[in-house]
Short mmCIF file of C-alpha atoms in Angstrom, two decimals:
data_model
loop_
_atom_site.label_atom_id
_atom_site.label_comp_id
_atom_site.label_asym_id
_atom_site.label_seq_id
_atom_site.Cartn_x
_atom_site.Cartn_y
_atom_site.Cartn_z
CA MET A 26 4.44 43.69 53.02
CA SER A 27 3.70 39.97 52.71
CA ASP A 28 5.19 37.83 49.95
CA GLU A 29 1.79 37.64 48.32
CA GLU A 30 1.40 41.42 48.26
CA LEU A 31 4.95 41.82 46.95
CA THR A 32 4.30 39.36 44.10
CA LYS A 33 1.03 41.17 43.28
CA GLU A 34 2.82 44.52 43.13
CA LYS A 35 5.60 43.11 40.95
CA THR A 36 3.02 41.64 38.56
CA GLN A 37 1.17 44.95 38.38
CA LEU A 38 4.43 46.81 37.70
CA ALA A 39 5.40 44.35 34.98
CA GLU A 40 2.03 44.92 33.31
CA VAL A 41 2.53 48.66 33.19
CA ASP A 42 3.96 50.04 29.97
CA PRO A 43 7.48 51.31 30.80
CA LEU A 44 6.67 54.49 28.87
CA VAL A 45 3.80 55.14 31.32
CA LEU A 46 6.20 54.76 34.24
CA VAL A 47 8.70 57.16 32.63
CA ALA A 48 5.90 59.64 31.87
CA LYS A 49 4.85 59.55 35.55
CA GLU A 50 8.44 59.92 36.76
CA THR A 51 9.38 62.82 34.46
CA GLY A 52 6.05 64.52 33.85
CA ILE A 53 6.60 64.26 30.10
CA ASP A 54 3.44 63.80 28.03
CA LEU A 55 3.05 60.19 26.91
CA LYS A 56 2.37 61.43 23.37
CA ILE A 57 5.86 62.96 23.24
CA LEU A 58 7.44 59.74 24.51
CA ASN A 59 5.55 57.74 21.89
CA LYS A 60 6.66 60.20 19.21
CA TRP A 61 10.31 59.71 20.26
CA LYS A 62 9.84 55.95 20.24
CA GLU A 63 8.38 56.11 16.76
CA GLU A 64 11.25 58.28 15.53
CA PHE A 65 14.21 56.56 17.22
CA VAL A 66 12.74 53.03 17.79
CA ASP A 67 14.83 52.36 20.89
CA ILE A 68 14.73 54.96 23.64
CA TYR A 69 16.07 54.47 27.13
CA ALA A 70 15.55 56.05 30.55
CA THR A 71 18.08 56.06 33.36
CA LYS A 72 17.67 57.25 36.93
CA PHE A 73 20.75 58.31 38.84
CA PRO A 74 20.37 56.75 42.29
CA ILE A 75 21.61 59.54 44.56
CA SER A 76 20.35 62.65 42.79
CA GLY A 77 17.21 60.85 41.59
CA LYS A 78 17.56 62.64 38.23
CA VAL A 79 16.04 60.87 35.23
CA PHE A 80 17.54 61.13 31.73
CA ILE A 81 15.93 59.87 28.55
CA TYR A 82 18.31 59.12 25.70
CA ARG A 83 18.72 57.22 22.46
CA GLY A 84 21.56 55.56 20.57
CA VAL A 85 23.61 57.32 17.91
CA SER A 86 23.53 56.27 14.26
CA ARG A 87 26.67 55.71 12.21
CA GLU A 88 26.03 58.85 10.17
CA GLU A 89 25.52 61.01 13.27
CA TRP A 90 28.63 59.49 14.89
CA ARG A 91 30.77 60.42 11.86
CA THR A 92 29.33 63.94 11.84
CA ILE A 93 29.92 64.42 15.57
CA ARG A 94 33.54 63.23 15.36
CA GLU A 95 34.28 65.19 12.18
CA GLY A 96 32.98 68.35 13.82
CA LEU A 97 35.12 68.11 16.94
CA GLN A 98 37.46 71.06 17.02
CA GLY A 99 40.68 70.92 19.07
CA GLY A 100 39.90 70.37 22.76
CA ALA A 101 36.19 69.71 22.18
CA ASN A 102 34.75 66.98 24.31
CA LEU A 103 33.29 63.97 22.49
CA ASP A 104 31.22 62.87 25.52
CA GLU A 105 29.68 66.33 25.84
CA LYS A 106 28.75 66.41 22.17
CA LEU A 107 27.40 62.85 22.23
CA VAL A 108 25.26 63.52 25.30
CA SER A 109 23.84 66.73 23.86
CA VAL A 110 22.89 65.02 20.58
CA CYS A 111 21.39 61.86 22.10
CA THR A 112 19.75 63.00 25.35
CA LEU A 113 16.08 63.65 24.70
CA PHE A 114 15.26 64.74 28.24
CA PRO A 115 16.31 67.04 29.77
CA LYS A 116 17.62 69.02 26.82
CA ILE A 117 21.37 69.21 27.40
CA THR A 118 22.63 72.70 26.70
CA PRO A 119 26.04 74.25 27.41
CA ASP A 120 24.32 76.24 30.18
CA LEU A 121 22.89 73.12 31.81
CA LEU A 122 26.31 71.48 31.67
CA ARG A 123 27.70 74.29 33.77
CA THR A 124 25.07 73.93 36.50
CA SER A 125 25.37 71.71 39.56
CA ASP A 126 22.55 69.56 38.11
CA ILE A 127 25.18 67.80 36.05
CA LYS A 128 27.79 66.29 38.36
CA ALA A 129 31.32 65.54 37.22
CA TRP A 130 30.62 61.89 36.40
CA THR A 131 27.02 62.33 35.20
CA LEU A 132 28.19 63.27 31.73
CA GLU A 133 30.66 60.41 31.44
CA THR A 134 28.19 57.84 32.80
CA LEU A 135 25.49 59.05 30.45
CA ALA A 136 27.91 59.01 27.50
CA ASN A 137 28.84 55.41 28.32
CA GLN A 138 25.18 54.44 28.49
CA ILE A 139 24.61 56.07 25.09
CA ARG A 140 27.58 54.13 23.69
CA MET A 141 26.09 50.88 25.02
CA ALA A 142 22.74 51.81 23.47
CA SER A 143 24.61 52.32 20.19
CA ASP A 144 26.10 48.80 20.31
CA PHE A 145 29.63 49.83 21.20
CA TYR A 146 30.92 46.87 23.18
CA PRO A 147 34.18 46.13 24.97
CA ASP A 148 36.29 43.57 23.04
CA GLN A 149 35.48 40.74 25.46
CA VAL A 150 31.73 41.24 25.09
CA ALA A 151 32.00 41.76 21.33
CA PHE A 152 33.67 38.38 20.88
CA GLU A 153 30.77 36.67 22.62
CA LEU A 154 28.64 37.73 19.63
CA VAL A 155 30.84 35.79 17.18
CA THR A 156 30.34 32.25 15.87
CA LYS A 157 32.88 30.61 13.58
CA LEU A 158 31.21 29.04 10.54
CA MET B 11 28.36 30.20 -10.66
CA ASP B 12 26.72 33.07 -8.83
CA PRO B 13 29.63 35.22 -7.49
CA THR B 14 28.02 35.50 -4.04
CA LEU B 15 27.63 31.74 -3.87
CA SER B 16 31.20 31.12 -5.03
CA SER B 17 32.47 33.62 -2.43
CA TRP B 18 30.49 31.74 0.23
CA ILE B 19 31.91 28.38 -0.81
CA GLU B 20 35.45 29.79 -0.93
CA GLY B 21 35.05 31.25 2.57
CA ILE B 22 33.70 28.03 4.03
CA GLN B 23 36.56 26.06 2.45
CA ASP B 24 39.11 28.46 3.94
CA SER B 25 37.34 28.39 7.32
CA SER B 26 37.40 32.17 7.20
CA PHE B 27 33.70 32.96 7.68
CA TYR B 28 32.17 34.14 10.94
CA LYS B 29 28.68 35.19 12.05
CA ILE B 30 28.24 38.17 14.35
CA ASP B 31 24.86 38.40 16.09
CA PHE B 32 23.54 41.68 17.48
CA PRO B 33 20.09 41.72 19.07
CA ALA B 34 18.28 42.88 15.93
CA ILE B 35 20.74 42.22 13.12
CA SER B 36 23.39 39.68 12.15
CA PHE B 37 26.36 39.80 9.81
CA ILE B 38 28.29 37.09 8.00
CA VAL B 39 31.87 38.31 7.69
CA LYS B 40 35.00 36.96 6.06
CA ALA B 41 38.60 37.40 7.11
CA LEU B 42 40.57 39.91 5.04
CA LYS B 43 43.76 38.92 3.26
CA LEU B 44 46.70 39.08 5.65
CA ASN B 45 48.55 41.94 3.93
CA GLN B 46 45.31 43.93 3.63
CA ALA B 47 44.53 43.48 7.34
CA GLN B 48 48.06 44.40 8.38
CA ALA B 49 47.91 47.56 6.27
CA PHE B 50 44.62 48.59 7.91
CA LYS B 51 46.10 47.96 11.37
CA VAL B 52 49.14 50.11 10.65
CA VAL B 53 47.02 52.97 9.28
CA LEU B 54 44.71 52.77 12.31
CA ASP B 55 47.65 52.75 14.75
CA ILE B 56 49.28 55.77 13.12
CA ASN B 57 46.03 57.75 12.90
CA SER B 58 44.35 56.76 16.17
CA GLN B 59 43.91 60.46 17.08
CA ASN B 60 42.32 61.33 13.75
CA LEU B 61 38.76 60.31 14.68
CA SER B 62 37.12 60.95 11.33
CA LEU B 63 39.81 58.96 9.51
CA VAL B 64 39.37 56.09 12.00
CA ASP B 65 35.63 56.12 11.23
CA ARG B 66 36.25 56.06 7.48
CA ILE B 67 38.69 53.14 7.83
CA GLU B 68 36.16 51.22 9.95
CA ASP B 69 33.49 51.87 7.31
CA GLU B 70 35.85 50.53 4.64
CA ILE B 71 36.73 47.39 6.62
CA PHE B 72 33.02 46.79 7.21
CA LYS B 73 32.21 47.15 3.51
CA ILE B 74 35.02 44.80 2.44
CA GLY B 75 34.53 42.19 5.16
CA VAL B 76 30.76 41.86 5.44
CA VAL B 77 29.48 39.20 3.04
CA GLU B 78 25.84 39.19 4.10
CA VAL B 79 23.52 41.20 6.32
CA ILE B 80 20.59 39.43 8.00
CA PRO B 81 17.94 40.79 7.46
CA PRO B 82 19.36 42.35 4.28
CA PHE B 83 19.62 46.11 3.83
CA GLU B 84 16.63 47.39 1.88
CA ASP B 85 18.38 50.57 0.89
CA GLU B 86 22.03 51.52 0.38
CA ASP B 87 21.52 54.23 2.98
CA ASP B 88 20.57 51.67 5.66
CA PHE B 89 24.28 51.40 6.46
CA ASN B 90 24.29 55.01 7.69
CA TYR B 91 21.35 54.35 9.98
CA LEU B 92 22.97 51.40 11.72
CA LYS B 93 23.80 52.08 15.35
CA ALA B 94 27.26 53.61 15.34
CA GLY B 95 28.87 50.92 17.47
CA ILE B 96 27.75 48.09 15.20
CA VAL B 97 30.09 49.22 12.42
CA SER B 98 32.99 49.77 14.86
CA THR B 99 32.44 46.40 16.55
CA VAL B 100 32.12 44.49 13.27
CA ALA B 101 35.23 46.21 11.85
CA MET B 102 37.19 45.44 15.03
CA ILE B 103 36.18 41.76 14.87
CA ILE B 104 37.06 41.53 11.17
CA LEU B 105 40.53 42.93 11.90
CA LYS B 106 41.00 40.60 14.87
CA ILE B 107 40.20 37.51 12.81
CA SER B 108 42.30 38.70 9.87
CA ALA B 109 45.59 39.86 11.35
CA PRO B 110 48.08 38.20 13.68
CA PRO B 111 47.44 39.02 17.34
CA ASP B 112 49.40 41.74 19.09
CA THR B 113 50.79 39.67 21.95
CA ALA B 114 52.61 36.34 22.20
CA GLU B 115 49.99 35.19 24.70
CA GLU B 116 47.15 35.82 22.25
CA LEU B 117 49.13 34.10 19.49
CA LYS B 118 49.67 31.02 21.67
CA SER B 119 45.98 30.89 22.55
CA GLN B 120 44.98 31.25 18.86
CA PHE B 121 47.48 28.51 17.95
CA ASP B 122 46.13 26.13 20.63
CA GLU B 123 42.53 26.80 19.61
CA LEU B 124 43.26 26.12 15.94
CA ASP B 125 45.35 23.06 16.79
CA ALA B 126 42.46 21.64 18.83
CA SER B 127 39.90 22.34 16.11
CA LEU B 128 42.11 20.85 13.35
CA SER B 129 42.58 17.71 15.43
CA LYS B 130 38.82 17.22 15.37
CA ASP B 131 38.71 17.58 11.58
CA THR B 132 39.05 14.11 10.08
CA VAL B 133 39.06 15.31 6.47
CA ASN B 134 41.86 17.73 7.26
CA ASP B 135 43.85 14.92 8.90
CA MET B 136 43.33 12.83 5.76
CA ARG B 137 44.61 15.70 3.62
CA LEU B 138 47.74 16.03 5.75
CA ILE B 139 48.46 12.28 5.57
CA ILE B 140 48.06 12.33 1.76
CA CYS B 141 50.46 15.28 1.55
CA SER B 142 52.97 13.45 3.75
CA ALA B 143 52.97 10.45 1.45
CA PHE B 144 52.75 12.18 -1.92
CA ASN B 145 54.14 15.34 -3.38
CA TYR B 146 50.98 17.45 -2.94
CA LYS B 147 50.30 20.72 -1.16
CA PRO B 148 47.09 20.80 0.96
CA GLU B 149 45.51 23.35 -1.41
CA ASP B 150 46.06 20.97 -4.37
CA LEU B 151 43.46 18.68 -2.79
CA SER B 152 40.71 21.25 -2.46
CA ASP B 153 38.96 20.39 -5.74
CA TRP B 154 39.17 16.62 -5.35
CA THR B 155 36.10 14.46 -5.06
CA TRP B 156 35.48 12.64 -1.80
CA ILE B 157 36.16 9.25 -3.43
CA LYS B 158 39.48 10.43 -4.85
CA LEU B 159 40.47 11.82 -1.44
CA LEU B 160 39.53 8.55 0.26
CA THR B 161 41.41 6.46 -2.34
CA ARG B 162 44.60 8.54 -2.03
CA PHE B 163 44.26 8.43 1.74
CA ILE B 164 44.19 4.62 1.76
CA GLU B 165 47.21 4.56 -0.57
CA ALA B 166 49.00 7.12 1.57
CA GLN B 167 48.44 5.08 4.72
CA LYS B 168 49.87 2.00 3.02
CA ILE B 169 52.92 3.92 1.83
CA LEU B 170 53.59 5.49 5.19
CA SER B 171 53.26 2.19 7.00
CA GLY B 172 55.59 0.50 4.48
CA ARG B 173 52.88 -1.84 3.23
CA LEU B 174 52.79 -0.53 -0.33
CA LEU B 175 55.58 -0.69 -2.84
CA VAL B 176 55.23 1.88 -5.54
CA THR B 177 57.53 0.54 -8.22
CA GLU B 178 58.03 1.34 -11.87
CA ASN B 179 59.51 -1.98 -12.95
CA THR B 180 60.50 -5.42 -11.67
CA SER B 181 64.08 -4.35 -11.02
CA GLN B 182 62.69 -2.26 -8.22
CA LEU B 183 60.95 -5.15 -6.49
CA PRO B 184 62.40 -6.00 -3.08
CA GLN B 185 65.83 -7.57 -3.34
CA THR B 186 67.35 -9.87 -0.77
CA ARG B 187 70.97 -9.13 -0.01
CA THR B 188 73.47 -10.70 2.39
CA ILE B 189 75.56 -8.42 4.53
CA VAL B 190 77.98 -8.96 7.42
CA ASP B 191 76.89 -7.54 10.73
CA PRO B 192 79.88 -5.40 11.79
CA ARG B 193 79.37 -6.18 15.48
CA THR B 194 78.77 -9.92 15.43
CA LYS B 195 80.69 -10.56 12.16
CA ARG B 196 77.82 -12.90 11.21
CA GLU B 197 76.15 -12.94 7.80
CA ILE B 198 72.52 -11.80 7.72
CA ASP B 199 69.95 -11.52 4.91
CA ILE B 200 68.17 -8.19 4.50
CA GLN B 201 65.35 -7.15 2.15
CA GLU B 202 65.61 -3.81 0.40
CA PHE B 203 62.36 -2.00 -0.36
CA VAL B 204 62.17 0.76 -2.92
CA ILE B 205 59.47 3.33 -2.32
CA GLN B 206 59.11 6.02 -4.90
CA ARG B 207 57.40 9.16 -3.80
CA GLY B 208 55.48 11.03 -6.43
CA ARG B 209 52.02 11.95 -7.61
CA PRO B 210 50.01 8.90 -8.67
CA LYS B 211 48.32 9.41 -12.02
#
């Protein structure tokens, strides 16, 4: 592909609504994606490079976070709970978690992405947001 | 004065205000009082495994430390709809700016940073020089006018460089006295200056 063709393709891709791309990739109806966007404002899609699996998720609100952590019984896994509350596609169920579709690190990676989407930052990054008055 | 405005002015004077910018929302926060911050740190350390208590403490720190939200909350419930990490991050930053650091290295770096920023602050330097010459504490000077500060600064500089004699009466004017130099055994004249330190009226 020539440079010109590559630039043309990049421009075309940039013009496409990301929701349209996600709808094509996952087969989810665009109306459902728009409904999620309306309800949660920020929704995110991530594609795991080796398995090619796509997950759509959202951030967690302060109220939901408190509820999730209050409800954790001894030994319960915070990441598991967080991922099941915030992943919009595919629906994360205890059964799905036991299948080979969810690899050992999928859950942890997804949970970290949800944390980032919820504005949890490492200390170093957090301090870059601060200005002394 | 409007309590919010007076809190703002107090914070700016104490250099204890900070702005935290997230992509869609910003917060002006103030440092907590030292003993308050230390108490929160101890409670958090002891209860680090008690997740719901940690969340409640973070909520409390946020509510005490945040002076202004930009754009402002429209509803009291807006706090609960903030992204969860915003409250944790803001609370963590408030604690960091309010309590002494955990390691000697961090303390040294904080010290150096503050030392460098104070050195750039001319008014602060003037305050320190006034306090060196007169019997004031730096906080005594906080409600002075600029002209009063400048006047006392000029007086302080004269005192510290020995150019000003602050005397109560003529008996305290410089006296010339003759003494014998113990090494050379020769007589020499010396002038005695009397400098009284105190608060000028």
